[in-house]
Coordinates of C-alpha atoms and ligand atoms in Angstrom, one line a residue:
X1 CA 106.7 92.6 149.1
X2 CA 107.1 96.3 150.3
X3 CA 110.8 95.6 151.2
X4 CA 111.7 94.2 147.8
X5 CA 109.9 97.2 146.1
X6 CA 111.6 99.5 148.2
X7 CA 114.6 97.8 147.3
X8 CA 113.5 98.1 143.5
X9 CA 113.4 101.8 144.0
X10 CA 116.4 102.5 145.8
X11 CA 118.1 101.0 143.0
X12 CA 116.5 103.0 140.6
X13 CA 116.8 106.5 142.5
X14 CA 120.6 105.5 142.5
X15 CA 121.2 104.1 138.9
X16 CA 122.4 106.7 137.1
X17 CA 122.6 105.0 133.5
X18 CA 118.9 104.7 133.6
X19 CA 119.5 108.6 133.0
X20 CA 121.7 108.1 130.1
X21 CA 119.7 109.2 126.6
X22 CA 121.0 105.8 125.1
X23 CA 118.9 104.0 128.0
X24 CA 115.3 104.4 126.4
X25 CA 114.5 101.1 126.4
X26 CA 115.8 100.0 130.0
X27 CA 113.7 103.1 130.7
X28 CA 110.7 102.0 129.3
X29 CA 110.5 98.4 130.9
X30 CA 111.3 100.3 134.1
X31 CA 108.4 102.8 133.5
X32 CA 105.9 99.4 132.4
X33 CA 106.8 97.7 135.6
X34 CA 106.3 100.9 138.1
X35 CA 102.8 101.6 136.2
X36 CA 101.5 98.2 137.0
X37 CA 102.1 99.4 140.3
X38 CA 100.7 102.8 140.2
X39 CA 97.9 100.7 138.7
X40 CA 97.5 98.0 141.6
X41 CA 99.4 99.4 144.5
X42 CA 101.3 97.3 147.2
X43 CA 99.6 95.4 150.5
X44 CA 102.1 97.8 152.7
X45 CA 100.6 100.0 155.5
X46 CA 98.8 103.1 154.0
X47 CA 101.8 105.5 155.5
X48 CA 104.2 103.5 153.7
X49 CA 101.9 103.0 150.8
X50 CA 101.7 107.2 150.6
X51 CA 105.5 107.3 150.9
X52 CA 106.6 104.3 148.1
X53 CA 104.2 106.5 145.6
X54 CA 105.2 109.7 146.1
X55 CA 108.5 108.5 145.3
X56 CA 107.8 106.2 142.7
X57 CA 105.7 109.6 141.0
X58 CA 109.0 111.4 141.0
X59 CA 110.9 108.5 139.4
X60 CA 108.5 108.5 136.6
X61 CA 108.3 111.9 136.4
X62 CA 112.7 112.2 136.3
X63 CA 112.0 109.6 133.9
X64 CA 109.9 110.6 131.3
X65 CA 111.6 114.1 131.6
X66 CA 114.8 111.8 130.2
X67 CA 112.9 110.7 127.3
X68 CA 111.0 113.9 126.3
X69 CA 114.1 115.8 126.2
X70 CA 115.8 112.9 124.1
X71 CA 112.4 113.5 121.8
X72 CA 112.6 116.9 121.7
X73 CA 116.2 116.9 120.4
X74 CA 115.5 114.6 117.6
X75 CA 112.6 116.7 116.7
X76 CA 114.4 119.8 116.3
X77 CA 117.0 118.2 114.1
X78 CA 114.2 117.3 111.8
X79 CA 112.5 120.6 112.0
X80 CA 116.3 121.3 110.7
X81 CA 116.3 118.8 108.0
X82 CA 119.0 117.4 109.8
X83 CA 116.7 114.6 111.7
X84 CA 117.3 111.4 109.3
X85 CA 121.0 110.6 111.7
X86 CA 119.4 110.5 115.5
X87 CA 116.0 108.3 114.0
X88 CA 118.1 106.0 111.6
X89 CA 120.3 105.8 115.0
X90 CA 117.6 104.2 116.7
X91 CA 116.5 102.0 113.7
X92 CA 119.3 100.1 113.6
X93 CA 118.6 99.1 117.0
X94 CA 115.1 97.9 116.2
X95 CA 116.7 95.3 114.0
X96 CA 116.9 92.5 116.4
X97 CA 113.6 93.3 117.2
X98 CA 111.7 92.8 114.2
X99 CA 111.4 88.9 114.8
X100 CA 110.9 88.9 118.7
X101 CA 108.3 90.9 119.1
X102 CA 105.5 90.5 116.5
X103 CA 103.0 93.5 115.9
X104 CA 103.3 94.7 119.5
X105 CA 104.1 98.1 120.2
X106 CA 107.4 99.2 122.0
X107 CA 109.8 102.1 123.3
X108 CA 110.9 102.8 119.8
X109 CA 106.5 103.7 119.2
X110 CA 106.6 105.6 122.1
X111 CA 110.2 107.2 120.6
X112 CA 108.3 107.9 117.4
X113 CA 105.2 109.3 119.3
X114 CA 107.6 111.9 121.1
X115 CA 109.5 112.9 118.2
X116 CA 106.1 113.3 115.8
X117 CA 103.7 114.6 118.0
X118 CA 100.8 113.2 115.5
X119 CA 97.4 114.9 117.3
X120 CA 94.4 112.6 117.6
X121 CA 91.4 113.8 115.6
X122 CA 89.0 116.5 116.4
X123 CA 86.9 116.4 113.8
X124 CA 84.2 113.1 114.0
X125 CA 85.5 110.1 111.9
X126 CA 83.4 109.5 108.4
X127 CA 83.5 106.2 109.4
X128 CA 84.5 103.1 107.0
X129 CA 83.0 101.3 103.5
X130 CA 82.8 97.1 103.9
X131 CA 85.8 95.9 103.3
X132 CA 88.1 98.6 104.4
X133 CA 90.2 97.9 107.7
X134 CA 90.2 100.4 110.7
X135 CA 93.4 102.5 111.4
X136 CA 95.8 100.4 113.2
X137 CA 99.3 102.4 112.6
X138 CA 102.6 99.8 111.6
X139 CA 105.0 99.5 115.0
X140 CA 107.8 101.5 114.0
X141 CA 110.6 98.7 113.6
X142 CA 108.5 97.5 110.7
X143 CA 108.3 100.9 109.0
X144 CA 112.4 100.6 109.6
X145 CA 112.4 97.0 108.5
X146 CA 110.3 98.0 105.5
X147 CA 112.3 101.1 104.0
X148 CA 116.0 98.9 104.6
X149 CA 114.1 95.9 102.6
X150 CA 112.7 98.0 99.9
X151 CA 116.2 100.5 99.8
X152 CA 114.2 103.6 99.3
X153 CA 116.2 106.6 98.7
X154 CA 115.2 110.3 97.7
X155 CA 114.8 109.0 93.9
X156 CA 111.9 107.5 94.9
X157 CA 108.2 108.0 95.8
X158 CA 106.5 106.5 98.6
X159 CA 102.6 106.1 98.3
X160 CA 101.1 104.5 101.3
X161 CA 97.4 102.9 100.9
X162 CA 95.5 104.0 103.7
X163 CA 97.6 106.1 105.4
X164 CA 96.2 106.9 108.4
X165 CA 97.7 109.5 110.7
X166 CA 100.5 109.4 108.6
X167 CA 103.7 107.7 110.6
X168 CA 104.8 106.1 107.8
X169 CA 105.3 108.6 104.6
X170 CA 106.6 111.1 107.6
X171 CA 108.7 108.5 108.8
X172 CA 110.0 107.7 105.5
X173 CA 110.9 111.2 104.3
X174 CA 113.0 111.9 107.2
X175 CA 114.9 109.1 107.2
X176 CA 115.2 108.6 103.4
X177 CA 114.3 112.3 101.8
X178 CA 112.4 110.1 99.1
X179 CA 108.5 111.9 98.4
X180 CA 106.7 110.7 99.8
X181 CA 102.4 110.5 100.0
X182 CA 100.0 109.4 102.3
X183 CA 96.1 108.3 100.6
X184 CA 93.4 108.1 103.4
X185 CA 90.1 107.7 103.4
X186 CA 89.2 109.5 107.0
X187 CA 89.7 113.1 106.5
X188 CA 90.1 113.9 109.8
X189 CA 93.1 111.7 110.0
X190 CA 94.5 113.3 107.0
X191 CA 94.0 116.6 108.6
X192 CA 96.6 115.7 111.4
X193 CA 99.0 113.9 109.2
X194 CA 99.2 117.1 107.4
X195 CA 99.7 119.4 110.3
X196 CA 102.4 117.7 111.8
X197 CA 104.7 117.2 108.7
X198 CA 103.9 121.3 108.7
X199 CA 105.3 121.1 111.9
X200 CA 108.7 119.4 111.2
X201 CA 109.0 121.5 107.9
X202 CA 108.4 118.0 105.5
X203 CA 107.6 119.7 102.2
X204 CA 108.3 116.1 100.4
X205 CA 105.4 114.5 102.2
X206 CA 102.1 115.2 101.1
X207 CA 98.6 113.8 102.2
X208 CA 95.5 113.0 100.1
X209 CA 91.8 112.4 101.6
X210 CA 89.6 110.2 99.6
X211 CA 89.9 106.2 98.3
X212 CA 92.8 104.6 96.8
X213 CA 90.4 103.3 94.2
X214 CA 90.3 106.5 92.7
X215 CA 93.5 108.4 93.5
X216 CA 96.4 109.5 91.2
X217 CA 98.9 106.5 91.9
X218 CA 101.1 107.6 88.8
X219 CA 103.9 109.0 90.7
X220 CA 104.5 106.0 93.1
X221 CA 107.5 103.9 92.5
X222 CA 107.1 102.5 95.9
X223 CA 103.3 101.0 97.5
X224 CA 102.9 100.2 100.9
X225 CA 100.0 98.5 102.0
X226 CA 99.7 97.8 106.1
X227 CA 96.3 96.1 105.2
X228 CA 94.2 98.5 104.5
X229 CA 91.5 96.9 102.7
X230 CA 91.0 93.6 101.8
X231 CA 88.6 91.3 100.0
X232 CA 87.6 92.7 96.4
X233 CA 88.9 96.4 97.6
X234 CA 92.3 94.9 98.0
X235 CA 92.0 93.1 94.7
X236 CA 90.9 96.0 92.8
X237 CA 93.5 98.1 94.2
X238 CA 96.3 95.3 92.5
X239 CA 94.6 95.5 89.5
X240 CA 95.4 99.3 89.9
X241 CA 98.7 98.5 90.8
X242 CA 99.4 96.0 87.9
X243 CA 98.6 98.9 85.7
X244 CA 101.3 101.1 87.2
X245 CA 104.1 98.1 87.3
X246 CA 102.9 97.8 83.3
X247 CA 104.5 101.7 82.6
X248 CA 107.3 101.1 85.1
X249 CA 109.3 99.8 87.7
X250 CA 107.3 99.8 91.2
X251 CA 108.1 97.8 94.5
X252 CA 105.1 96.9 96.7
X253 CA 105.8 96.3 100.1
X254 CA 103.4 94.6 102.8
X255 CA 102.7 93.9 105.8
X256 CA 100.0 91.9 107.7
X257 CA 97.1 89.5 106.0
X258 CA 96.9 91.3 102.7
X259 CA 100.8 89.8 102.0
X260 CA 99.2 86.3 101.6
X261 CA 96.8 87.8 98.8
X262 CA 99.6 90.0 97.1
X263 CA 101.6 86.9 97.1
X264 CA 99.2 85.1 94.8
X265 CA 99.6 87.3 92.2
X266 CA 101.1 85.6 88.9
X267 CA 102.8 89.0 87.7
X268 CA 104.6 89.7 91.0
X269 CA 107.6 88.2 93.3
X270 CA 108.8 88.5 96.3
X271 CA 112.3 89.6 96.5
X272 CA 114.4 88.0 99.4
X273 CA 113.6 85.6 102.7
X274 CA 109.7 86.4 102.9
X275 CA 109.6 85.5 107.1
X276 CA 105.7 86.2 108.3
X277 CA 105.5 89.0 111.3
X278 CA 107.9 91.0 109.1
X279 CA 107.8 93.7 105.6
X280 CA 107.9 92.2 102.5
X281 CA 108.9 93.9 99.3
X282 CA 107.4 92.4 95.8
X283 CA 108.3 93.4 92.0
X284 CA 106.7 93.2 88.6
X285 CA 108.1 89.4 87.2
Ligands
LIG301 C1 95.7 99.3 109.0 S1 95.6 101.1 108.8 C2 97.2 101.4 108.1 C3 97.6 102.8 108.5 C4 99.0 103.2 107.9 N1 99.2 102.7 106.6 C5 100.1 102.7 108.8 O1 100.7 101.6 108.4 O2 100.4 103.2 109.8 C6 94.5 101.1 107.3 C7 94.1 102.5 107.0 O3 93.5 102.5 105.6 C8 92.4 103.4 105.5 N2 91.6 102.9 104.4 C9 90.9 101.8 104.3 N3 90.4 101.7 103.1 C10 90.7 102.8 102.4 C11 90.5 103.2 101.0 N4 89.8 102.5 100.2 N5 91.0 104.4 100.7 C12 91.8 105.1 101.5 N6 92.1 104.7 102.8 C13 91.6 103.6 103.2 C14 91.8 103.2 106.9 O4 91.0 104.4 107.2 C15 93.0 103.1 107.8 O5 93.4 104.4 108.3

């Protein structure tokens, strides 16, 4: 056991395209698999134990050094408003993804996290109504896979239901310069959203505190719903929604539970392969 980890490591403190920017992913299954060891150890004598983790410390912390300075680089070009190339880079990689892995989270979440930099909340949580669903942000492939599906460019306007911290309207202003608005309930989760897209100089990203019920939803030619609420919330809000696809064109795109129930409704289809685990994208019949 110790002779094939130290094995494992010498490879590691040798392989120089594990250093390569391009490597993220090899990176981050080689970070996973040295934190379960952090996490458990190794049944090696406690001098060899000592030695094994000091070195494996420095490998992660060579490592993640690789990956923050490949975060920090992306964010800068989006501070820029030049940051839409080095993401969309990277979401063209998720693509095989999207099927494979499910809702899981992966190296491009831990990507986005680096780049974003989305604080956690201070302030104490209001805490939620019956019938809304707790924050739960969409892995970022999907937030990809959702804005190739729906082919959202700067003409439109984003308005994501339940926002949360906010990943996906910043997401989808970098990469597509569309407006873009985030409606959440939990004001302190608003309050971060709109501190980092102050950060990254977003001025087409906006975020609203208080329920979708009653928000403006008039600008919106785009809806995304990760299921934020569901029973009668989620069937008032497409009553709402029916109203707006009565005045113009919208999309609605979905992701989780709630597509089943959006599905059922008679003024709405779905446009292309609707495959479960991934985005789907609905218009007005
Ligand atoms: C599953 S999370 C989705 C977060 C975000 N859309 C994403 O995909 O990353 C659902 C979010 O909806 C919010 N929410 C639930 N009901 C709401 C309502 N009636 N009005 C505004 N926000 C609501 C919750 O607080 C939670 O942050």
């Amino acid at each position: 056991m110790s002779r094939a980890l130290h094995a494992f490591i010498n490879e590691l403190e040798h392989d120089r395209a594990l250093r390569e920017p391009g490597r993220l992913r090899e990176r981050g299954d080689v970070l996973d698999r040295l934190e379960t060891w952090r996490s458990c150890g190794s049944p090696c004598e406690p001098a060899v134990e000592a030695e094994l983790r000091d070195r494996v410390e420095a490998l992660c912390a060579e490592l993640e050094a690789v990956d923050g300075r490949l975060c920090q680089g992306i964010r800068q070009d989006i501070q820029r408003g030049v940051g839409a190339h080095g993401l969309l880079e990277w979401a063209g990689a998720a693509d095989t993804e999207v099927q494979i892995r499910g809702d899981s989270y992966d190296y491009l979440d831990a990507l986005v996290s680096g780049i974003l930099q989305i604080d956690e909340p201070e302030a104490r949580l209001a805490g939620l109504a019956a019938e809304m669903v707790f924050y739960q942000p969409t892995p970022a492939r999907h937030v990809f896979d959702m804005l190739a599906r729906a082919a959202l460019d700067r003409r439109d306007v984003l308005i994501d239901l339940g926002s949360g911290l906010g990943h996906v309207p910043l997401l989808a202003s970098i990469c597509t310069g569309a407006r873009c608005i985030g409606i959440e309930w939990e004001a302190a989760r608003v309050e971060c959203a709109r501190r980092c897209a102050q950060a990254l100089n977003l001025d087409q990203v906006t975020f609203v505190q208080g329920d979708v019920r009653a928000a403006d939803l008039s600008a919106g030619t785009v809806f995304y719903l990760y299921t934020p609420f569901e029973g009668s919330m989620l069937r008032d809000v497409l009553g709402l929604l029916k109203v707006q696809a009565a005045a113009r064109e919208i999309r609605i795109c979905t992701l989780g539970p709630c597509t089943a129930t959006v599905a059922q409704e008679d003024w709405l289809q779905v446009v292309g392969p609707w495959e479960i685990h991934r985005p789907a994208v609905f218009r007005r019949i």
